[in-house]
mmCIF file of C-alpha atoms in Angstrom:
data_model
loop_
_atom_site.group_PDB
_atom_site.id
_atom_site.type_symbol
_atom_site.label_atom_id
_atom_site.label_comp_id
_atom_site.label_asym_id
_atom_site.label_seq_id
_atom_site.Cartn_x
_atom_site.Cartn_y
_atom_site.Cartn_z
ATOM 1 C CA GLU A 1 -0.190 0.089 -0.198
ATOM 2 C CA GLY A 2 3.328 2.466 0.756
ATOM 3 C CA ALA A 3 4.017 3.244 -2.968
ATOM 4 C CA SER A 4 0.879 2.029 -4.491
ATOM 5 C CA GLY A 5 -0.538 4.917 -2.232
ATOM 6 C CA ALA A 6 2.058 7.366 -2.804
ATOM 7 C CA LEU A 7 1.562 7.643 -6.370
ATOM 8 C CA ASP A 8 -2.662 7.415 -5.757
ATOM 9 C CA ARG A 9 -1.924 10.640 -4.155
ATOM 10 C CA MET A 10 0.837 11.848 -6.704
ATOM 11 C CA ALA A 11 -0.978 11.186 -9.831
ATOM 12 C CA PRO A 12 -4.665 9.643 -9.704
ATOM 13 C CA LEU A 13 -6.431 7.970 -11.608
ATOM 14 C CA CYS A 14 -8.672 10.319 -13.762
ATOM 15 C CA PRO A 15 -11.408 9.427 -16.946
ATOM 16 C CA LEU A 16 -9.782 9.417 -20.445
ATOM 17 C CA ARG A 17 -11.958 12.125 -22.417
ATOM 18 C CA GLY A 18 -14.288 10.939 -24.486
ATOM 19 C CA SER A 19 -12.639 10.310 -28.501
ATOM 20 C CA GLY A 20 -13.522 12.216 -30.923
ATOM 21 C CA SER A 21 -12.742 16.181 -31.634
ATOM 22 C CA ARG A 22 -13.605 18.846 -29.116
ATOM 23 C CA ARG A 23 -16.028 21.865 -29.839
ATOM 24 C CA ALA A 24 -15.742 25.266 -30.227
ATOM 25 C CA PRO A 25 -16.523 27.511 -27.814
ATOM 26 C CA TRP A 26 -18.291 30.102 -29.494
ATOM 27 C CA PHE A 27 -20.184 27.209 -31.702
ATOM 28 C CA THR A 28 -23.311 27.091 -29.648
ATOM 29 C CA GLU A 29 -26.501 24.605 -29.479
ATOM 30 C CA GLU A 30 -28.404 27.777 -31.934
ATOM 31 C CA LEU A 31 -25.669 27.217 -33.898
ATOM 32 C CA ARG A 32 -25.346 23.556 -34.275
ATOM 33 C CA GLU A 33 -29.335 22.899 -35.166
ATOM 34 C CA MET A 34 -28.957 26.460 -37.833
ATOM 35 C CA LYS A 35 -26.364 24.012 -39.177
ATOM 36 C CA ARG A 36 -28.648 21.240 -38.914
ATOM 37 C CA GLN A 37 -31.449 22.921 -41.627
ATOM 38 C CA LYS A 38 -29.044 24.096 -43.646
ATOM 39 C CA ARG A 39 -28.488 20.700 -44.704
ATOM 40 C CA LEU A 40 -31.301 19.717 -44.003
ATOM 41 C CA LEU A 41 -32.055 22.839 -47.056
ATOM 42 C CA GLU A 42 -29.254 21.773 -49.490
ATOM 43 C CA LEU A 43 -30.429 18.086 -49.431
ATOM 44 C CA ARG A 44 -34.203 19.608 -50.369
ATOM 45 C CA TRP A 45 -32.242 21.593 -53.058
ATOM 46 C CA ARG A 46 -30.641 18.481 -54.553
ATOM 47 C CA ALA A 47 -33.803 16.264 -54.932
ATOM 48 C CA SER A 48 -35.835 19.004 -56.323
ATOM 49 C CA ASN A 49 -33.084 20.560 -57.965
ATOM 50 C CA SER A 50 -35.244 23.913 -58.512
ATOM 51 C CA GLU A 51 -34.594 27.581 -57.759
ATOM 52 C CA SER A 52 -37.242 28.739 -55.425
ATOM 53 C CA ASP A 53 -35.546 25.827 -53.356
ATOM 54 C CA ARG A 54 -32.152 26.675 -54.116
ATOM 55 C CA SER A 55 -32.667 30.641 -52.921
ATOM 56 C CA LEU A 56 -33.901 29.798 -49.758
ATOM 57 C CA LEU A 57 -30.877 27.504 -49.739
ATOM 58 C CA ARG A 58 -28.842 30.336 -50.260
ATOM 59 C CA ALA A 59 -30.451 33.155 -48.033
ATOM 60 C CA PHE A 60 -30.425 30.462 -45.479
ATOM 61 C CA ILE A 61 -26.246 29.951 -46.006
ATOM 62 C CA ARG A 62 -26.205 34.445 -45.375
ATOM 63 C CA THR A 63 -27.993 34.382 -41.927
ATOM 64 C CA TYR A 64 -26.259 30.983 -41.287
ATOM 65 C CA LEU A 65 -22.771 33.211 -41.756
ATOM 66 C CA VAL A 66 -23.496 35.806 -39.976
ATOM 67 C CA ALA A 67 -24.385 34.149 -36.870
ATOM 68 C CA ILE A 68 -21.797 32.151 -37.419
ATOM 69 C CA ARG A 69 -19.205 35.464 -37.176
ATOM 70 C CA ALA A 70 -21.580 37.704 -34.225
ATOM 71 C CA ALA A 71 -20.826 34.347 -32.252
ATOM 72 C CA PHE A 72 -17.237 33.962 -33.497
ATOM 73 C CA ILE A 73 -16.557 38.105 -33.308
ATOM 74 C CA ALA A 74 -18.316 37.310 -29.322
ATOM 75 C CA SER A 75 -15.856 35.148 -28.180
ATOM 76 C CA THR A 76 -13.386 36.975 -27.886
ATOM 77 C CA GLU A 77 -14.969 38.395 -24.626
ATOM 78 C CA SER A 78 -13.820 41.967 -24.435
ATOM 79 C CA ARG A 79 -10.531 41.027 -24.947
ATOM 80 C CA PRO A 80 -8.834 42.779 -27.525
ATOM 81 C CA THR A 81 -6.433 40.809 -28.433
ATOM 82 C CA ALA A 82 -8.598 37.575 -29.898
ATOM 83 C CA LEU A 83 -10.934 40.819 -31.452
ATOM 84 C CA PHE A 84 -8.397 41.814 -32.914
ATOM 85 C CA MET A 85 -7.264 37.491 -34.566
ATOM 86 C CA VAL A 86 -10.213 36.673 -35.517
ATOM 87 C CA THR A 87 -11.154 40.730 -36.892
ATOM 88 C CA ARG A 88 -7.952 40.306 -38.796
ATOM 89 C CA SER A 89 -9.190 36.693 -39.814
ATOM 90 C CA LEU A 90 -12.707 36.858 -41.142
ATOM 91 C CA LEU A 91 -11.518 39.344 -43.341
ATOM 92 C CA ASN A 92 -8.794 37.492 -44.802
ATOM 93 C CA VAL A 93 -5.815 39.591 -44.654
ATOM 94 C CA ARG A 94 -3.493 37.235 -45.330
ATOM 95 C CA GLY A 95 -3.564 38.358 -48.641
ATOM 96 C CA ALA A 96 -2.492 41.732 -48.338
ATOM 97 C CA GLY A 97 0.830 42.799 -47.150
ATOM 98 C CA GLU A 98 2.214 42.969 -43.749
ATOM 99 C CA PRO A 99 2.247 46.275 -42.267
ATOM 100 C CA LEU A 100 4.729 47.446 -41.677
ATOM 101 C CA GLN A 101 6.100 46.107 -44.941
ATOM 102 C CA GLY A 102 6.284 49.849 -46.952
ATOM 103 C CA ARG A 103 8.468 50.915 -43.920
ATOM 104 C CA ALA A 104 11.034 47.815 -43.459
ATOM 105 C CA GLU A 105 12.050 48.824 -46.586
ATOM 106 C CA GLN A 106 12.139 52.539 -46.723
ATOM 107 C CA PHE A 107 14.611 51.541 -43.459
ATOM 108 C CA VAL A 108 16.768 48.940 -45.989
ATOM 109 C CA GLN A 109 16.592 52.202 -48.470
ATOM 110 C CA PHE A 110 17.640 53.877 -45.473
ATOM 111 C CA LEU A 111 20.281 52.202 -44.459
ATOM 112 C CA SER A 112 21.804 51.584 -47.481
ATOM 113 C CA ASP A 113 22.406 55.157 -48.698
ATOM 114 C CA LYS A 114 24.042 55.227 -44.968
ATOM 115 C CA ILE A 115 26.392 52.512 -45.995
ATOM 116 C CA ALA A 116 26.963 54.004 -49.534
ATOM 117 C CA ARG A 117 28.202 57.885 -47.067
ATOM 118 C CA ILE A 118 30.179 55.692 -44.885
ATOM 119 C CA TRP A 119 32.132 53.736 -47.402
ATOM 120 C CA THR A 120 32.710 57.191 -49.709
ATOM 121 C CA ASP A 121 33.730 59.069 -46.337
ATOM 122 C CA ARG A 122 35.840 56.477 -45.609
ATOM 123 C CA ASP A 123 37.982 56.122 -48.333
ATOM 124 C CA SER A 124 38.275 60.236 -48.787
ATOM 125 C CA ASP A 125 39.761 60.163 -45.179
ATOM 126 C CA TRP A 126 41.671 56.744 -47.055
ATOM 127 C CA ALA A 127 44.614 58.485 -48.237
ATOM 128 C CA GLY A 128 46.271 60.094 -45.499
ATOM 129 C CA PRO A 129 45.203 58.866 -41.796
ATOM 130 C CA THR A 130 42.951 61.848 -39.970
ATOM 131 C CA LYS A 131 40.996 62.134 -36.968
ATOM 132 C CA MET A 132 37.497 60.934 -37.419
ATOM 133 C CA LYS A 133 34.236 63.367 -37.433
ATOM 134 C CA GLY A 134 32.588 63.644 -33.665
ATOM 135 C CA ALA A 135 31.062 65.579 -31.042
ATOM 136 C CA ASP A 136 34.164 65.858 -28.551
ATOM 137 C CA LEU A 137 35.431 62.486 -29.086
ATOM 138 C CA SER A 138 39.149 62.243 -28.298
ATOM 139 C CA PRO A 139 41.227 62.071 -31.805
ATOM 140 C CA VAL A 140 40.826 58.602 -32.991
ATOM 141 C CA LEU A 141 43.514 57.655 -36.003
ATOM 142 C CA TRP A 142 43.115 55.034 -39.002
ATOM 143 C CA ASP A 143 46.167 54.032 -37.900
ATOM 144 C CA GLU A 144 45.171 52.788 -34.585
ATOM 145 C CA PHE A 145 43.358 50.496 -35.912
ATOM 146 C CA GLU A 146 44.316 46.525 -36.199
ATOM 147 C CA SER A 147 43.103 45.377 -40.172
ATOM 148 C CA VAL A 148 40.719 42.678 -40.068
ATOM 149 C CA THR A 149 40.185 40.149 -42.528
ATOM 150 C CA PRO A 150 37.576 37.421 -43.617
ATOM 151 C CA GLU A 151 39.620 35.033 -42.603
ATOM 152 C CA ASN A 152 39.392 36.653 -38.747
ATOM 153 C CA VAL A 153 35.540 37.253 -39.167
ATOM 154 C CA ASP A 154 35.030 33.458 -40.231
ATOM 155 C CA ARG A 155 36.961 33.141 -36.906
ATOM 156 C CA ALA A 156 35.262 34.565 -35.207
ATOM 157 C CA VAL A 157 31.690 33.533 -36.273
ATOM 158 C CA GLY A 158 32.768 30.224 -35.896
ATOM 159 C CA VAL A 159 33.632 30.663 -32.153
ATOM 160 C CA MET A 160 30.493 32.372 -30.492
ATOM 161 C CA SER A 161 27.512 30.249 -30.089
ATOM 162 C CA THR A 162 23.977 30.320 -30.968
ATOM 163 C CA SER A 163 23.034 32.750 -28.229
ATOM 164 C CA THR A 164 25.153 35.303 -28.907
#
Protein backbone atom coordinates (compact mmCIF):
# COMPACT_ATOMS: atom_id res chain seq x y z
CA GLU A 1 0.00 0.00 0.00
CA GLY A 2 2.91 2.37 0.65
CA ALA A 3 4.18 2.83 -2.92
CA SER A 4 0.75 2.34 -4.50
CA GLY A 5 -0.91 4.79 -2.10
CA ALA A 6 1.82 7.38 -2.67
CA LEU A 7 1.45 6.97 -6.42
CA ASP A 8 -2.33 7.38 -6.19
CA ARG A 9 -1.90 10.56 -4.15
CA MET A 10 0.71 12.00 -6.52
CA ALA A 11 -0.95 11.02 -9.80
CA PRO A 12 -4.54 9.87 -9.27
CA LEU A 13 -6.25 7.95 -12.02
CA CYS A 14 -8.40 10.23 -14.13
CA PRO A 15 -10.93 9.08 -16.66
CA LEU A 16 -9.91 9.70 -20.23
CA ARG A 17 -11.87 12.19 -22.25
CA GLY A 18 -14.15 10.81 -24.86
CA SER A 19 -12.60 10.40 -28.24
CA GLY A 20 -13.55 12.77 -30.99
CA SER A 21 -12.90 16.36 -31.73
CA ARG A 22 -13.53 19.07 -29.20
CA ARG A 23 -16.12 21.61 -30.17
CA ALA A 24 -15.31 25.25 -30.44
CA PRO A 25 -16.71 27.12 -27.42
CA TRP A 26 -18.37 29.73 -29.63
CA PHE A 27 -20.27 27.09 -31.67
CA THR A 28 -23.50 27.12 -29.66
CA GLU A 29 -26.53 24.84 -29.80
CA GLU A 30 -28.34 27.49 -31.83
CA LEU A 31 -25.58 27.38 -34.45
CA ARG A 32 -25.65 23.58 -34.45
CA GLU A 33 -29.38 23.67 -35.15
CA MET A 34 -28.87 26.23 -37.92
CA LYS A 35 -26.22 24.00 -39.48
CA ARG A 36 -28.62 21.04 -39.38
CA GLN A 37 -31.32 23.16 -41.05
CA LYS A 38 -28.83 24.26 -43.71
CA ARG A 39 -28.02 20.63 -44.48
CA LEU A 40 -31.71 19.78 -44.74
CA LEU A 41 -32.34 22.71 -47.09
CA GLU A 42 -29.36 21.69 -49.20
CA LEU A 43 -30.60 18.10 -49.35
CA ARG A 44 -34.04 19.30 -50.43
CA TRP A 45 -32.55 21.59 -53.11
CA ARG A 46 -30.32 18.81 -54.50
CA ALA A 47 -33.31 16.46 -54.68
CA SER A 48 -35.68 18.95 -56.35
CA ASN A 49 -33.11 21.06 -58.25
CA SER A 50 -35.59 23.96 -58.21
CA GLU A 51 -34.68 27.64 -58.21
CA SER A 52 -36.99 28.42 -55.27
CA ASP A 53 -35.24 25.82 -53.06
CA ARG A 54 -31.88 27.17 -54.19
CA SER A 55 -32.82 30.76 -53.33
CA LEU A 56 -34.11 29.61 -49.91
CA LEU A 57 -30.81 27.82 -49.29
CA ARG A 58 -28.74 30.84 -50.34
CA ALA A 59 -30.72 33.19 -48.10
CA PHE A 60 -30.39 30.79 -45.17
CA ILE A 61 -26.63 30.41 -45.76
CA ARG A 62 -26.23 34.20 -45.61
CA THR A 63 -28.14 34.29 -42.30
CA TYR A 64 -26.12 31.35 -40.98
CA LEU A 65 -22.78 32.98 -41.85
CA VAL A 66 -23.81 36.23 -40.16
CA ALA A 67 -24.73 34.28 -37.02
CA ILE A 68 -21.40 32.41 -37.08
CA ARG A 69 -19.40 35.62 -37.44
CA ALA A 70 -21.37 37.31 -34.66
CA ALA A 71 -20.78 34.34 -32.32
CA PHE A 72 -17.11 34.21 -33.27
CA ILE A 73 -16.63 37.90 -32.51
CA ALA A 74 -18.68 37.68 -29.29
CA SER A 75 -16.45 34.82 -28.10
CA THR A 76 -13.52 37.20 -27.68
CA GLU A 77 -15.11 38.47 -24.43
CA SER A 78 -13.56 41.94 -24.48
CA ARG A 79 -10.03 40.66 -25.07
CA PRO A 80 -8.56 43.11 -27.58
CA THR A 81 -5.88 40.73 -28.85
CA ALA A 82 -8.38 37.98 -29.56
CA LEU A 83 -10.79 40.46 -31.11
CA PHE A 84 -8.15 41.72 -33.55
CA MET A 85 -7.12 38.16 -34.43
CA VAL A 86 -10.73 37.19 -35.10
CA THR A 87 -11.37 40.34 -37.13
CA ARG A 88 -8.22 39.76 -39.15
CA SER A 89 -9.20 36.15 -39.86
CA LEU A 90 -12.72 37.18 -40.90
CA LEU A 91 -11.38 39.85 -43.24
CA ASN A 92 -8.92 37.41 -44.85
CA VAL A 93 -5.98 39.76 -44.37
CA ARG A 94 -3.55 36.91 -45.06
CA GLY A 95 -3.20 37.94 -48.70
CA ALA A 96 -2.38 41.54 -47.88
CA GLY A 97 1.16 42.62 -47.09
CA GLU A 98 2.38 43.17 -43.60
CA PRO A 99 1.48 46.61 -42.21
CA LEU A 100 5.15 47.42 -41.62
CA GLN A 101 6.23 46.26 -45.07
CA GLY A 102 6.54 49.79 -46.45
CA ARG A 103 8.40 50.94 -43.37
CA ALA A 104 10.80 48.03 -43.62
CA GLU A 105 11.57 48.89 -47.24
CA GLN A 106 12.12 52.54 -46.28
CA PHE A 107 14.48 51.46 -43.51
CA VAL A 108 16.43 49.20 -45.87
CA GLN A 109 16.80 52.10 -48.29
CA PHE A 110 17.89 54.45 -45.48
CA LEU A 111 20.40 51.91 -44.19
CA SER A 112 21.79 51.27 -47.69
CA ASP A 113 22.26 55.01 -48.25
CA LYS A 114 23.91 55.39 -44.85
CA ILE A 115 26.34 52.54 -45.55
CA ALA A 116 27.16 54.01 -48.95
CA ARG A 117 27.89 57.41 -47.34
CA ILE A 118 30.12 55.78 -44.74
CA TRP A 119 32.04 53.94 -47.44
CA THR A 120 32.51 57.08 -49.53
CA ASP A 121 33.62 59.06 -46.44
CA ARG A 122 35.99 56.27 -45.49
CA ASP A 123 37.43 56.08 -49.00
CA SER A 124 38.04 59.83 -49.06
CA ASP A 125 39.66 59.68 -45.59
CA TRP A 126 41.70 56.61 -46.44
CA ALA A 127 44.38 58.57 -48.33
CA GLY A 128 46.05 59.76 -45.17
CA PRO A 129 45.62 59.25 -41.43
CA THR A 130 43.09 61.83 -40.35
CA LYS A 131 40.91 62.24 -37.34
CA MET A 132 37.40 60.83 -37.29
CA LYS A 133 34.68 63.40 -37.17
CA GLY A 134 32.68 63.29 -33.96
CA ALA A 135 31.24 65.52 -31.29
CA ASP A 136 33.69 65.92 -28.38
CA LEU A 137 35.48 62.63 -29.10
CA SER A 138 39.13 62.16 -28.39
CA PRO A 139 41.19 62.22 -31.58
CA VAL A 140 41.39 58.73 -33.09
CA LEU A 141 43.58 57.87 -36.03
CA TRP A 142 42.83 55.15 -38.56
CA ASP A 143 46.33 53.75 -38.01
CA GLU A 144 45.39 52.79 -34.45
CA PHE A 145 42.94 50.14 -35.69
CA GLU A 146 44.00 46.61 -36.59
CA SER A 147 43.05 45.49 -40.04
CA VAL A 148 40.61 42.60 -40.06
CA THR A 149 40.68 39.95 -42.75
CA PRO A 150 37.71 37.80 -43.78
CA GLU A 151 39.48 34.78 -42.24
CA ASN A 152 39.60 36.59 -38.87
CA VAL A 153 35.89 37.32 -39.11
CA ASP A 154 35.09 33.68 -40.00
CA ARG A 155 37.20 32.46 -37.07
CA ALA A 156 35.46 34.88 -34.66
CA VAL A 157 31.99 33.95 -35.89
CA GLY A 158 32.82 30.24 -35.65
CA VAL A 159 33.77 30.63 -31.98
CA MET A 160 30.51 32.39 -31.08
CA SER A 161 27.57 30.41 -29.82
CA THR A 162 24.15 30.76 -31.40
CA SER A 163 22.80 32.57 -28.34
CA THR A 164 25.19 35.53 -28.69
